[in-house]
Amino acid sequence: MSELSELGERDIVASLIKKFDPNGTYALGDDTAILDYGKEILLITTDTICQKTHIPEKAKPQDIGWYAAAINLSDIAAMGGRPLGMLFSLGLPANTPTKWLDELTDGIQECCSKFKVPVLGGDTKENDSITITGIALGTVPKSEILRRTGARPGDIVAMTGKLGRGLFWEQDKENNVSQFLRVEPQLKIGQMLAESRAITSCIDISDGLSTSLHLLASASNIGFEIEFDSINLIPGLNAKEKMLALHYGGDFELLFTIRPDKADLILNLPDITQIGYVIDDISVSVVKDGVSEPLPDRGYEHFRD
Ligand SMILES: [Mg+2]
């Protein structure tokens, strides 16, 4: 009998989309679900974190709580949305200290308060290992929604912030567990991009820049030429580690494409960097020292080794 490990997360998701939305009626496969809701679009998303894959050994419960809220809000940001509220479902071992749950929910509360998002409900169940599922709801005006589809050849590709948070943490786990989990959802800038009407496609970089580029490319049926030198790295990583940083998860910046006639407007905003162009050919390549080479999809994938 075949196992999930032979498929990997992306093939599993593709087959589930085929099953639940065979005619593409609900446009599954974006950063959030989208539901027509009068003048607005209702955005709904869920993201689970598990002890095995997401919770580093020395992580503090407050930081885990923050992370569980922030990664869901990051998907609302990727659609240009305003969050309405969140729900949390917790699976926890019966011998979990009550203090641990207090601190976990303090972290959830801290993140939700910062972004003015009420916690509207949830569920708690006994489980062998820690599982935390967040659900975030949001809205965006129909005319402003940011989708993964819509990039056209000649558009500019850009990202917020700097690359390398995930890799930096991986290399310095002892000191940076807290820093790694304190993800900042880019809600403000996501809304600004949506209001500009200059953005043709958008995604959050959760599983590595290379994976996000490939996801945008296949959703929009285009390709990318990335200029290696134009990508900004976070302080603490050196030039040698830059290629590796392109494939690491945990960055949670926004990656998006801009209509060329509005590029100046967007690229003048703080903390936004052009990293390349959209091309006609369905491929992703990176230009380094004047040489163009393919950038494979090597980001993180669940169920794989
Ligand atoms: Mg996402």
Tab-separated table of C-alpha atoms and ligand atoms in Angstrom:
chain	number	residue	atom	x	y	z
A	1	MET	CA	0.000	0.000	0.000
A	2	SER	CA	1.348	3.434	-0.880
A	3	GLU	CA	2.064	6.013	1.812
A	4	LEU	CA	1.674	9.793	2.091
A	5	SER	CA	5.481	10.113	2.167
A	6	GLU	CA	5.592	8.966	-1.471
A	7	LEU	CA	3.278	11.817	-2.487
A	8	GLY	CA	4.444	14.754	-0.372
A	9	GLU	CA	2.308	17.665	0.837
A	10	ARG	CA	1.905	19.441	-2.503
A	11	ASP	CA	0.600	16.377	-4.404
A	12	ILE	CA	-1.715	15.545	-1.496
A	13	VAL	CA	-3.173	19.071	-1.551
A	14	ALA	CA	-3.574	18.934	-5.353
A	15	SER	CA	-5.558	15.680	-5.166
A	16	LEU	CA	-7.764	17.050	-2.350
A	17	ILE	CA	-8.536	20.183	-4.385
A	18	LYS	CA	-9.571	17.944	-7.285
A	19	LYS	CA	-11.862	15.966	-4.981
A	20	PHE	CA	-13.571	18.869	-3.199
A	21	ASP	CA	-13.693	21.419	-6.022
A	22	PRO	CA	-13.547	19.435	-9.291
A	23	ASN	CA	-14.924	22.310	-11.404
A	24	GLY	CA	-12.858	25.074	-9.801
A	25	THR	CA	-16.062	26.768	-8.541
A	26	TYR	CA	-14.489	27.873	-5.258
A	27	ALA	CA	-10.967	28.549	-6.583
A	28	LEU	CA	-9.262	26.432	-3.913
A	29	GLY	CA	-5.500	26.648	-3.674
A	30	ASP	CA	-4.863	30.285	-2.768
A	31	ASP	CA	-3.460	31.506	0.577
A	32	THR	CA	-7.015	31.552	2.001
A	33	ALA	CA	-10.438	30.283	0.986
A	34	ILE	CA	-12.555	32.973	-0.680
A	35	LEU	CA	-16.299	33.356	-0.340
A	36	ASP	CA	-18.427	35.923	-2.160
A	37	TYR	CA	-20.017	38.052	0.572
A	38	GLY	CA	-21.876	41.046	-0.869
A	39	LYS	CA	-19.496	43.884	-1.748
A	40	GLU	CA	-16.651	42.125	0.009
A	41	ILE	CA	-14.881	38.808	-0.131
A	42	LEU	CA	-14.839	36.766	3.071
A	43	LEU	CA	-11.381	35.220	3.611
A	44	ILE	CA	-11.092	32.051	5.713
A	45	THR	CA	-7.880	30.193	6.465
A	46	THR	CA	-6.561	27.520	8.812
A	47	ASP	CA	-3.037	26.459	9.705
A	48	THR	CA	-1.988	23.732	12.132
A	49	ILE	CA	1.229	23.473	14.099
A	50	CYS	CA	2.371	20.120	15.494
A	51	GLN	CA	4.907	19.207	18.123
A	52	LYS	CA	6.946	17.116	15.688
A	53	THR	CA	7.324	19.581	12.831
A	54	HIS	CA	6.857	23.087	14.222
A	55	ILE	CA	7.756	23.290	17.897
A	56	PRO	CA	11.482	23.502	18.648
A	57	GLU	CA	12.501	21.804	21.895
A	58	LYS	CA	13.380	24.994	23.779
A	59	ALA	CA	10.425	27.030	22.539
A	60	LYS	CA	8.498	28.998	25.183
A	61	PRO	CA	4.714	28.490	25.186
A	62	GLN	CA	4.119	32.275	24.736
A	63	ASP	CA	6.177	32.221	21.555
A	64	ILE	CA	4.342	29.115	20.258
A	65	GLY	CA	1.011	30.869	20.875
A	66	TRP	CA	2.178	33.990	19.036
A	67	TYR	CA	3.378	31.843	16.128
A	68	ALA	CA	0.066	29.931	15.855
A	69	ALA	CA	-1.842	33.215	15.515
A	70	ALA	CA	0.717	35.001	13.319
A	71	ILE	CA	1.056	32.348	10.591
A	72	ASN	CA	-2.719	32.372	10.027
A	73	LEU	CA	-2.804	36.181	9.918
A	74	SER	CA	0.062	36.062	7.394
A	75	ASP	CA	-2.267	34.256	4.968
A	76	ILE	CA	-4.917	36.973	5.445
A	77	ALA	CA	-2.147	39.526	4.706
A	78	ALA	CA	-1.223	37.685	1.489
A	79	MET	CA	-4.790	38.287	0.212
A	80	GLY	CA	-4.688	42.002	1.158
A	81	GLY	CA	-7.315	41.365	3.855
A	82	ARG	CA	-8.358	42.872	7.176
A	83	PRO	CA	-8.708	40.216	9.900
A	84	LEU	CA	-12.150	39.892	11.544
A	85	GLY	CA	-11.443	37.256	14.166
A	86	MET	CA	-9.730	33.968	15.027
A	87	LEU	CA	-10.582	30.557	16.505
A	88	PHE	CA	-8.176	28.028	18.019
A	89	SER	CA	-8.478	24.255	18.468
A	90	LEU	CA	-5.999	22.660	20.856
A	91	GLY	CA	-5.035	18.989	21.184
A	92	LEU	CA	-2.971	18.577	24.374
A	93	PRO	CA	-1.672	15.718	26.573
A	94	ALA	CA	-3.569	15.433	29.910
A	95	ASN	CA	-0.325	15.920	31.863
A	96	THR	CA	0.330	19.360	30.300
A	97	PRO	CA	0.960	21.855	33.154
A	98	THR	CA	-1.908	24.381	33.437
A	99	LYS	CA	0.787	27.090	33.510
A	100	TRP	CA	1.862	25.956	30.019
A	101	LEU	CA	-1.676	26.465	28.659
A	102	ASP	CA	-1.876	29.875	30.403
A	103	GLU	CA	1.343	30.955	28.758
A	104	LEU	CA	0.391	29.552	25.345
A	105	THR	CA	-2.881	31.482	25.380
A	106	ASP	CA	-1.041	34.614	26.637
A	107	GLY	CA	1.028	34.410	23.436
A	108	ILE	CA	-2.096	33.989	21.285
A	109	GLN	CA	-3.695	36.943	23.075
A	110	GLU	CA	-0.575	39.088	22.659
A	111	CYS	CA	-0.491	38.562	18.879
A	112	CYS	CA	-4.244	38.985	18.447
A	113	SER	CA	-4.262	42.188	20.561
A	114	LYS	CA	-1.396	43.688	18.583
A	115	PHE	CA	-3.314	43.234	15.328
A	116	LYS	CA	-6.706	44.011	16.954
A	117	VAL	CA	-8.184	40.582	16.193
A	118	PRO	CA	-10.714	39.091	18.665
A	119	VAL	CA	-10.535	35.396	19.579
A	120	LEU	CA	-14.090	34.192	18.918
A	121	GLY	CA	-13.945	30.556	20.017
A	122	GLY	CA	-12.305	27.181	19.580
A	123	ASP	CA	-12.077	23.681	20.992
A	124	THR	CA	-9.855	21.697	23.397
A	125	LYS	CA	-9.270	17.943	23.294
A	126	GLU	CA	-6.906	15.427	24.880
A	127	ASN	CA	-4.188	14.213	22.507
A	128	ASP	CA	-0.839	12.369	22.708
A	129	SER	CA	1.148	15.315	21.405
A	130	ILE	CA	0.631	19.073	21.108
A	131	THR	CA	-1.447	20.167	18.107
A	132	ILE	CA	-2.618	23.766	17.694
A	133	THR	CA	-4.973	24.715	14.880
A	134	GLY	CA	-5.709	28.366	14.199
A	135	ILE	CA	-8.526	29.621	11.979
A	136	ALA	CA	-8.522	33.224	10.791
A	137	LEU	CA	-11.383	35.135	9.164
A	138	GLY	CA	-10.961	38.360	7.223
A	139	THR	CA	-12.487	40.557	4.552
A	140	VAL	CA	-11.254	42.424	1.516
A	141	PRO	CA	-13.154	44.566	-1.029
A	142	LYS	CA	-13.832	42.554	-4.199
A	143	SER	CA	-11.905	44.992	-6.380
A	144	GLU	CA	-8.816	44.871	-4.157
A	145	ILE	CA	-8.286	41.169	-3.418
A	146	LEU	CA	-4.741	39.862	-4.005
A	147	ARG	CA	-4.639	36.419	-5.621
A	148	ARG	CA	-1.902	34.013	-6.703
A	149	THR	CA	-3.271	34.248	-10.233
A	150	GLY	CA	-2.907	37.359	-12.384
A	151	ALA	CA	0.838	37.923	-12.926
A	152	ARG	CA	1.708	38.842	-16.531
A	153	PRO	CA	4.979	38.829	-18.477
A	154	GLY	CA	6.732	42.175	-18.003
A	155	ASP	CA	5.450	42.654	-14.423
A	156	ILE	CA	7.975	43.426	-11.715
A	157	VAL	CA	8.453	40.830	-8.945
A	158	ALA	CA	9.162	42.222	-5.475
A	159	MET	CA	9.123	41.231	-1.816
A	160	THR	CA	8.730	42.876	1.581
A	161	GLY	CA	11.548	42.851	4.146
A	162	LYS	CA	14.636	40.669	3.999
A	163	LEU	CA	15.203	36.986	3.335
A	164	GLY	CA	16.756	34.449	5.724
A	165	ARG	CA	14.860	34.371	9.062
A	166	GLY	CA	14.283	30.606	8.799
A	167	LEU	CA	17.860	29.784	7.878
A	168	PHE	CA	19.282	32.073	10.570
A	169	TRP	CA	17.226	30.305	13.239
A	170	GLU	CA	18.155	26.870	11.904
A	171	GLN	CA	21.833	27.718	12.326
A	172	ASP	CA	21.518	29.292	15.758
A	173	LYS	CA	18.649	27.424	17.426
A	174	GLU	CA	19.991	27.884	20.953
A	175	ASN	CA	19.740	31.666	20.852
A	176	ASN	CA	17.022	32.390	18.369
A	177	VAL	CA	14.084	30.074	19.021
A	178	SER	CA	12.042	32.991	20.359
A	179	GLN	CA	13.036	35.326	17.528
A	180	PHE	CA	12.159	32.671	14.930
A	181	LEU	CA	8.661	32.103	16.309
A	182	ARG	CA	7.866	35.823	16.634
A	183	VAL	CA	6.722	36.027	13.016
A	184	GLU	CA	5.305	39.426	11.968
A	185	PRO	CA	2.275	39.051	9.695
A	186	GLN	CA	2.558	41.781	7.027
A	187	LEU	CA	-1.078	42.894	7.384
A	188	LYS	CA	-0.516	46.640	7.048
A	189	ILE	CA	1.586	46.403	3.926
A	190	GLY	CA	-0.732	43.708	2.471
A	191	GLN	CA	-3.678	46.110	2.811
A	192	MET	CA	-1.632	48.960	1.312
A	193	LEU	CA	-0.711	46.764	-1.679
A	194	ALA	CA	-4.371	45.771	-2.121
A	195	GLU	CA	-5.541	49.413	-2.028
A	196	SER	CA	-2.933	50.414	-4.634
A	197	ARG	CA	-4.613	48.208	-7.296
A	198	ALA	CA	-1.124	47.876	-8.763
A	199	ILE	CA	-0.508	44.289	-7.637
A	200	THR	CA	-1.200	41.471	-10.101
A	201	SER	CA	-0.443	38.487	-7.799
A	202	CYS	CA	0.679	37.842	-4.205
A	203	ILE	CA	1.648	35.019	-1.796
A	204	ASP	CA	3.322	34.838	1.620
A	205	ILE	CA	6.741	33.162	1.718
A	206	SER	CA	6.016	30.439	4.297
A	207	ASP	CA	7.891	27.450	2.833
A	208	GLY	CA	10.849	29.183	1.168
A	209	LEU	CA	11.235	31.794	-1.601
A	210	SER	CA	11.930	29.140	-4.272
A	211	THR	CA	8.704	27.280	-3.439
A	212	SER	CA	6.646	30.496	-3.336
A	213	LEU	CA	8.013	31.548	-6.754
A	214	HIS	CA	7.074	28.161	-8.221
A	215	LEU	CA	3.579	28.321	-6.655
A	216	LEU	CA	2.981	31.823	-8.092
A	217	ALA	CA	4.400	30.765	-11.473
A	218	SER	CA	2.119	27.745	-11.819
A	219	ALA	CA	-0.953	29.653	-10.511
A	220	SER	CA	-0.423	32.507	-12.998
A	221	ASN	CA	1.023	30.384	-15.826
A	222	ILE	CA	4.144	32.535	-16.150
A	223	GLY	CA	7.786	32.333	-15.041
A	224	PHE	CA	10.319	34.438	-13.158
A	225	GLU	CA	13.819	35.703	-13.717
A	226	ILE	CA	15.287	36.563	-10.318
A	227	GLU	CA	18.369	38.776	-9.852
A	228	PHE	CA	20.421	37.128	-7.129
A	229	ASP	CA	22.215	40.351	-6.132
A	230	SER	CA	18.989	42.273	-5.593
A	231	ILE	CA	17.756	39.979	-2.785
A	232	ASN	CA	18.390	41.502	0.659
A	233	LEU	CA	19.544	39.149	3.414
A	234	ILE	CA	18.868	39.640	7.134
A	235	PRO	CA	21.933	40.678	9.149
A	236	GLY	CA	23.813	37.670	10.560
A	237	LEU	CA	23.870	35.638	7.350
A	238	ASN	CA	26.803	35.826	4.960
A	239	ALA	CA	26.876	35.887	1.153
A	240	LYS	CA	27.765	32.166	0.989
A	241	GLU	CA	24.517	31.281	2.786
A	242	LYS	CA	22.381	33.327	0.428
A	243	MET	CA	21.614	30.551	-2.079
A	244	LEU	CA	20.580	28.297	0.826
A	245	ALA	CA	18.308	31.051	2.200
A	246	LEU	CA	16.320	30.973	-1.056
A	247	HIS	CA	15.037	27.523	-0.114
A	248	TYR	CA	14.390	27.902	3.630
A	249	GLY	CA	10.942	28.220	5.157
A	250	GLY	CA	9.925	30.506	7.996
A	251	ASP	CA	10.347	33.940	6.399
A	252	PHE	CA	6.673	35.059	6.160
A	253	GLU	CA	7.375	38.091	3.986
A	254	LEU	CA	5.042	38.887	1.060
A	255	LEU	CA	6.131	38.032	-2.502
A	256	PHE	CA	4.164	39.845	-5.223
A	257	THR	CA	4.110	41.100	-8.801
A	258	ILE	CA	3.483	44.730	-9.851
A	259	ARG	CA	2.047	46.222	-13.037
A	260	PRO	CA	5.013	47.933	-14.762
A	261	ASP	CA	3.216	51.316	-15.051
A	262	LYS	CA	2.697	51.411	-11.255
A	263	ALA	CA	6.079	49.939	-10.287
A	264	ASP	CA	7.659	53.237	-9.163
A	265	LEU	CA	4.769	53.959	-6.815
A	266	ILE	CA	5.132	50.599	-5.049
A	267	LEU	CA	8.936	50.330	-5.104
A	268	ASN	CA	9.165	53.724	-3.364
A	269	LEU	CA	7.320	52.351	-0.327
A	270	PRO	CA	9.628	51.483	2.604
A	271	ASP	CA	10.842	47.878	2.996
A	272	ILE	CA	9.943	46.754	-0.540
A	273	THR	CA	12.599	45.449	-2.952
A	274	GLN	CA	12.381	44.474	-6.588
A	275	ILE	CA	13.993	41.040	-7.030
A	276	GLY	CA	13.293	40.350	-10.722
A	277	TYR	CA	10.821	40.172	-13.593
A	278	VAL	CA	7.906	38.052	-14.760
A	279	ILE	CA	8.714	36.219	-18.009
A	280	ASP	CA	6.601	34.489	-20.652
A	281	ASP	CA	8.289	31.103	-20.283
A	282	ILE	CA	6.960	28.844	-17.477
A	283	SER	CA	10.246	28.517	-15.562
A	284	VAL	CA	12.004	30.046	-12.572
A	285	SER	CA	15.630	31.066	-13.001
A	286	VAL	CA	18.135	33.081	-11.027
A	287	VAL	CA	20.800	35.310	-12.576
A	288	LYS	CA	24.058	35.222	-10.640
A	289	ASP	CA	27.343	36.757	-11.855
A	290	GLY	CA	25.753	37.267	-15.263
A	291	VAL	CA	24.831	33.575	-15.609
A	292	SER	CA	21.197	32.421	-15.587
A	293	GLU	CA	20.452	29.034	-14.026
A	294	PRO	CA	17.212	27.255	-13.053
A	295	LEU	CA	15.998	27.829	-9.481
A	296	PRO	CA	14.486	24.480	-8.426
A	297	ASP	CA	11.523	24.211	-6.044
A	298	ARG	CA	13.406	23.094	-2.954
A	299	GLY	CA	11.463	24.642	-0.080
A	300	TYR	CA	10.031	22.721	2.857
A	301	GLU	CA	7.462	20.005	2.142
A	302	HIS	CA	5.589	18.005	4.794
A	303	PHE	CA	5.445	14.158	4.636
A	304	ARG	CA	8.842	14.141	2.902
A	305	ASP	CA	12.174	13.405	4.607
B	1	MG	MG	0.398	31.169	2.597
